[in-house]
XYZ file of C-alpha atoms in Angstrom:
387
model
C -9.065 5.522 21.723
C -7.075 3.160 24.119
C -6.480 -0.032 22.387
C -7.028 -3.605 24.262
C -4.650 -5.911 25.059
C -5.699 -9.432 24.072
C -2.457 -10.974 25.975
C -3.754 -14.237 26.969
C -1.335 -16.761 25.529
C 0.591 -18.921 27.852
C 2.463 -20.935 25.362
C 3.919 -18.042 23.741
C 3.113 -18.586 19.956
C 5.086 -15.972 18.104
C 7.628 -16.077 20.407
C 10.148 -13.797 19.021
C 7.825 -12.178 16.780
C 7.906 -8.051 16.746
C 4.828 -6.630 17.750
C 3.649 -3.382 16.011
C 1.337 -1.097 17.911
C 0.618 1.532 15.300
C -1.363 -0.252 12.800
C -4.294 1.752 13.196
C -2.914 4.799 12.061
C -3.693 5.686 8.233
C -0.394 5.316 6.012
C -1.711 6.680 2.829
C -1.969 10.691 3.013
C -2.282 11.193 -0.867
C -5.883 12.712 -1.711
C -5.389 13.114 -5.107
C -8.129 11.280 -7.377
C -7.682 7.524 -7.894
C -7.361 5.984 -11.910
C -10.191 3.872 -11.166
C -11.831 2.813 -14.610
C -15.137 0.742 -15.590
C -14.646 -2.617 -17.174
C -16.140 -5.093 -19.262
C -14.792 -8.554 -19.857
C -15.117 -11.817 -21.722
C -15.672 -14.967 -20.559
C -12.731 -16.161 -18.146
C -10.682 -19.231 -19.020
C -8.157 -20.732 -16.877
C -4.196 -20.790 -16.914
C -3.605 -19.140 -20.242
C -0.886 -20.637 -22.040
C 2.553 -18.905 -22.086
C 2.013 -19.451 -26.208
C -0.501 -16.677 -26.090
C 0.383 -13.689 -24.597
C -1.047 -12.502 -21.176
C -2.962 -9.523 -21.477
C -5.281 -7.215 -19.279
C -8.966 -6.928 -20.354
C -9.431 -3.814 -21.888
C -11.127 -0.931 -20.057
C -13.758 1.113 -21.423
C -15.874 4.214 -20.148
C -12.614 5.692 -18.379
C -10.872 8.982 -18.121
C -7.557 7.884 -18.352
C -6.663 4.867 -20.546
C -3.085 5.257 -20.350
C -0.315 6.584 -17.584
C 1.914 8.910 -18.719
C 5.796 7.611 -17.804
C 8.096 9.947 -16.167
C 11.615 10.548 -16.781
C 14.161 9.702 -14.084
C 17.461 9.106 -13.114
C 17.568 6.784 -10.255
C 15.853 3.642 -8.428
C 13.299 4.384 -5.262
C 11.347 1.909 -3.399
C 8.895 2.402 -0.364
C 8.254 -0.383 2.123
C 6.698 -0.925 5.541
C 8.326 -3.407 7.746
C 5.908 -4.804 9.975
C 5.617 -8.226 12.145
C 2.592 -8.774 13.950
C 1.038 -11.441 16.175
C -2.425 -12.598 17.780
C -1.832 -14.130 21.035
C -5.040 -16.362 21.032
C -6.206 -19.177 23.853
C -6.568 -21.632 20.957
C -4.843 -25.069 20.962
C -1.021 -24.979 20.590
C -0.416 -26.803 17.600
C -2.592 -24.250 15.706
C -1.267 -21.655 17.273
C 2.079 -22.501 16.535
C 1.517 -23.690 12.679
C 3.675 -25.824 10.572
C 7.014 -25.138 9.903
C 8.403 -26.331 6.255
C 11.765 -25.498 4.294
C 12.325 -22.411 7.226
C 8.483 -20.957 6.586
C 5.748 -21.350 8.913
C 2.325 -22.310 7.556
C -1.319 -22.269 9.039
C -2.086 -25.341 10.820
C -5.660 -25.209 10.331
C -8.272 -25.175 7.402
C -10.149 -27.537 4.858
C -7.229 -27.641 2.539
C -3.565 -27.172 2.468
C -2.332 -23.721 2.554
C -0.011 -22.150 -0.150
C 0.890 -18.845 1.857
C 2.952 -18.724 4.807
C 1.976 -16.817 7.917
C 5.286 -15.734 9.272
C 6.723 -12.288 9.474
C 7.846 -12.206 5.756
C 4.290 -12.455 4.858
C 3.097 -10.611 7.197
C 5.359 -7.370 5.808
C 3.861 -8.158 2.544
C 0.503 -8.278 3.838
C 0.873 -4.701 5.293
C 2.896 -3.203 2.138
C -0.060 -4.434 0.264
C -2.430 -2.713 2.474
C -0.517 0.780 2.172
C -0.458 0.276 -1.778
C -4.148 -0.794 -1.963
C -5.205 2.296 0.239
C -3.177 4.605 -1.777
C -4.671 3.406 -4.736
C -8.224 3.652 -3.469
C -7.482 7.362 -3.077
C -6.801 7.060 0.688
C -10.008 4.839 0.984
C -10.229 1.503 3.006
C -13.315 0.741 1.032
C -15.367 2.535 -1.855
C -18.929 1.176 -1.635
C -21.601 2.976 0.107
C -21.564 2.047 4.085
C -23.735 3.574 6.261
C -22.186 6.395 8.533
C -22.631 4.289 12.041
C -22.153 0.651 10.946
C -23.394 -1.544 14.017
C -21.290 -4.638 12.682
C -18.423 -5.274 9.932
C -16.712 -8.230 8.931
C -13.442 -8.581 7.314
C -12.879 -12.058 5.394
C -9.246 -13.051 5.747
C -7.581 -10.457 8.185
C -3.983 -11.356 7.434
C -1.922 -9.096 9.911
C -5.018 -7.632 10.754
C -4.258 -3.826 9.666
C -7.288 -3.260 7.593
C -9.755 -4.610 10.443
C -7.877 -2.211 12.900
C -8.097 0.741 10.620
C -11.831 0.295 9.801
C -12.382 -0.302 13.800
C -10.765 3.101 14.227
C -12.932 4.922 11.504
C -16.288 3.233 13.088
C -15.564 3.359 17.108
C -19.253 2.258 17.406
C -19.367 -0.927 15.118
C -18.000 -4.053 16.416
C -15.512 -5.198 13.825
C -14.720 -9.062 13.428
C -11.830 -10.049 11.689
C -11.403 -13.957 10.944
C -8.457 -15.903 9.527
C -7.018 -19.190 9.487
C -4.090 -18.218 11.789
C -3.418 -16.007 15.020
C -1.374 -13.668 12.919
C -2.687 -10.401 14.356
C -1.408 -7.746 16.811
C -2.502 -8.318 20.721
C -2.930 -4.575 21.067
C -6.121 -3.706 19.374
C -9.160 -1.107 19.321
C -11.697 -2.428 22.096
C -14.457 -2.531 19.501
C -12.091 -5.118 17.304
C -11.998 -8.986 17.945
C -10.013 -11.248 15.673
C -11.365 -15.252 15.131
C -9.745 -18.149 13.916
C -11.842 -20.065 11.348
C -12.100 -21.372 7.778
C -14.287 -19.089 5.631
C -14.992 -22.199 3.493
C -16.536 -23.942 6.001
C -20.313 -23.066 7.205
C -20.262 -19.698 8.812
C -21.773 -19.518 12.660
C -22.506 -15.719 12.717
C -26.147 -16.089 11.893
C -28.280 -14.079 9.297
C -28.817 -10.610 8.813
C -25.866 -9.673 11.116
C -23.475 -6.953 9.136
C -23.728 -4.025 7.642
C -20.783 -4.316 5.578
C -18.538 -7.466 4.611
C -15.227 -6.827 3.105
C -12.314 -9.279 1.751
C -9.559 -8.602 -0.221
C -6.263 -10.511 -1.835
C -7.773 -14.065 -0.939
C -4.926 -15.570 -3.160
C -5.225 -19.208 -3.654
C -7.339 -19.573 -0.693
C -11.040 -19.834 -2.130
C -12.221 -22.935 -4.092
C -15.985 -22.280 -4.237
C -16.688 -18.242 -4.425
C -20.635 -18.774 -5.164
C -20.877 -20.840 -1.888
C -18.897 -18.001 -0.430
C -21.253 -15.152 -1.839
C -24.016 -17.180 -0.980
C -23.132 -17.200 2.999
C -22.134 -13.679 2.876
C -25.499 -12.705 1.492
C -27.087 -14.490 4.507
C -24.774 -13.031 7.058
C -25.382 -9.387 5.459
C -28.576 -7.057 6.586
C -30.999 -5.957 3.665
C -29.401 -3.325 1.672
C -25.891 -4.115 3.068
C -22.781 -4.345 1.083
C -20.248 -7.080 0.335
C -16.867 -5.653 -1.075
C -14.315 -7.508 -2.563
C -10.592 -6.990 -4.188
C -7.995 -8.854 -5.989
C -5.172 -7.911 -8.236
C -4.735 -10.578 -11.090
C -1.380 -10.655 -12.914
C -2.270 -10.191 -16.330
C 0.344 -7.604 -16.653
C 0.012 -5.505 -19.534
C 1.489 -2.003 -20.953
C -0.298 0.694 -23.033
C 2.728 1.457 -25.164
C 3.870 -2.276 -25.889
C 7.352 -1.680 -23.820
C 6.601 -5.231 -22.099
C 8.408 -7.824 -23.757
C 6.525 -10.630 -24.897
C 9.040 -13.208 -23.671
C 9.734 -11.563 -20.185
C 10.636 -13.421 -17.460
C 8.400 -11.208 -15.802
C 5.405 -12.138 -17.699
C 6.687 -16.111 -17.033
C 6.171 -15.734 -13.370
C 2.696 -14.908 -14.027
C 2.102 -17.924 -16.050
C 3.271 -19.876 -13.244
C 0.797 -18.638 -10.852
C -1.967 -19.525 -13.359
C -0.974 -22.742 -13.635
C -0.289 -23.485 -10.007
C -3.819 -21.831 -8.783
C -5.704 -23.717 -11.488
C -4.161 -27.188 -10.612
C -5.392 -26.826 -7.074
C -8.623 -25.611 -8.117
C -8.440 -21.700 -6.730
C -7.723 -20.161 -10.412
C -6.283 -16.794 -10.304
C -9.004 -15.968 -13.067
C -11.781 -16.310 -10.658
C -11.947 -12.490 -10.252
C -12.861 -11.900 -13.488
C -16.137 -14.345 -12.701
C -17.343 -12.323 -9.560
C -19.941 -10.190 -11.239
C -21.605 -13.217 -12.880
C -21.436 -15.387 -9.658
C -22.873 -12.130 -7.802
C -25.699 -12.064 -10.567
C -26.601 -15.387 -10.094
C -26.690 -15.232 -6.048
C -29.130 -12.229 -6.413
C -27.248 -9.683 -5.346
C -28.134 -5.934 -6.910
C -26.105 -2.677 -7.520
C -23.042 -4.678 -8.730
C -20.175 -2.374 -9.586
C -16.768 -3.414 -11.030
C -14.099 -1.056 -11.225
C -10.291 -1.256 -12.448
C -7.136 0.213 -11.217
C -3.756 0.039 -12.815
C -0.763 -0.536 -10.412
C 2.243 0.418 -12.224
C 5.084 -2.370 -12.096
C 7.674 0.430 -10.640
C 7.793 4.092 -10.401
C 7.843 4.950 -14.099
C 4.665 7.220 -14.298
C 4.803 10.724 -14.234
C 1.783 11.502 -11.777
C 3.557 11.465 -8.168
C 0.487 9.425 -6.635
C 1.143 6.543 -9.065
C 4.896 6.869 -8.910
C 4.511 6.032 -5.250
C 2.351 3.122 -5.977
C 4.511 1.897 -8.448
C 7.670 2.159 -5.840
C 5.388 -0.162 -3.436
C 4.636 -2.341 -6.415
C 8.410 -2.850 -7.284
C 8.988 -3.456 -3.520
C 6.520 -6.343 -3.230
C 7.643 -7.699 -6.301
C 11.373 -7.650 -6.021
C 11.332 -8.480 -2.365
C 7.788 -10.418 -1.280
C 6.622 -12.257 -4.291
C 8.506 -15.453 -3.438
C 5.975 -15.684 -0.665
C 3.299 -16.585 -2.968
C 5.381 -19.326 -4.356
C 7.259 -20.541 -1.462
C 5.088 -23.914 -1.062
C 3.288 -24.060 -4.346
C 5.968 -24.406 -7.187
C 7.484 -27.539 -6.210
C 4.494 -29.442 -4.619
C 1.779 -28.242 -7.263
C 4.030 -28.252 -10.302
C 6.771 -30.235 -9.506
C 8.896 -27.607 -10.645
C 12.764 -27.200 -10.784
C 13.853 -24.984 -7.935
C 17.105 -23.874 -9.886
C 15.176 -22.993 -12.692
C 12.878 -20.737 -10.861
C 15.352 -18.943 -9.185
C 17.017 -18.035 -12.368
C 13.897 -17.330 -13.637
C 13.236 -14.919 -10.629
C 16.832 -13.341 -10.974
C 15.821 -12.315 -14.524
C 12.323 -11.054 -13.688
C 13.622 -8.867 -10.852
C 16.469 -7.173 -13.396
C 13.303 -6.234 -15.554
C 11.042 -4.543 -12.937
C 13.311 -2.123 -12.229
C 13.647 -0.919 -15.719
C 11.495 2.161 -15.905
C 11.561 1.824 -19.992
C 9.257 -1.025 -19.336
C 5.867 0.936 -18.490
C 4.283 -2.268 -17.487
C 1.157 -2.189 -14.827
C -0.722 -4.908 -12.927
C -4.524 -4.523 -12.909
C -5.845 -4.336 -9.378
C -9.303 -5.636 -11.092
C -11.600 -6.247 -9.906
C -12.760 -4.225 -6.850
C -16.043 -5.747 -6.809
C -19.027 -4.466 -4.489
C -22.681 -5.549 -4.447
C -25.814 -5.054 -2.308
C -27.788 -7.764 -0.808
C -31.358 -6.861 -1.924
C -33.744 -4.896 0.663
C -33.862 -1.518 2.432
C -30.988 -0.960 5.083
C -32.449 0.167 8.385
């Protein structure tokens, strides 16, 4: 299908940014079954103390409680390097964003944004997409979606890669990707459009419009999840699904090879401290099913997928996922802390640089069989029957 070139930005937002025109191509090709697990969790807390070991919730009703480590001799990594932009006719200050300490942040939104929107962050976004798609068994979503959906909404579109691939998958559907910043490419499928909006504001898409609403990795972005679920429920058609995904850095290992005093664990604590202090707790995904039940959703399903920290597993698909996670942590995780560590916690930057250097050395050690829960892939249905 020919792509449409949305090149209507006379001010030249993103000048100097490369464009990636093949985002609509599926990156993952491995068809192996996923390591998904049904989970039951205790009531979540906020910002667990460093004096208490961080640990992932225990999975139940699963086919593989642990991952078999592989024997290895060298290090490897996988990375997709991309830079993207979406040329828009909105006001130039929103297009350009706000520059701070050499990083670019969204200028639009109800609250201060803690993740950058520059090329480095978009590269991380694309790498994460590849990893999550592979983790889900080469699937863009796991909830039931009609074979011929008419309208799909992607919340927090980021680089736009998920929305582009879904638009290619369903050429008859109108796909809308929404984000705070115009960071998407200008060459996109004709059935796809991107909008600049804050999804914590009142939604203007109307009621009973969408066959599917998707949201993934809204890190440090949402302060009121119940309100978001309430607005999504109004916007969904009866019988349509909402799917969410988030990785929560409750780092763990099945064989106790993750040291309790590791710098790697301390970086997770810093993330929880930061997010809790600004009211966007990193623990919130553990409460999604409760919020969805309270909002009246039906057929709520929660799954947990283990993301190996590095290529330590024997299974080839998990090894590739581990290599992607290693690249993400080693080369991209600073994006999460770039603005917040000093501004939110008043932390010492020198100490943090030393801590990150230690953590990067730890995560390449394949004797440390740790993993991150990409939890909390949760989907739920709006009551009613789909037409």
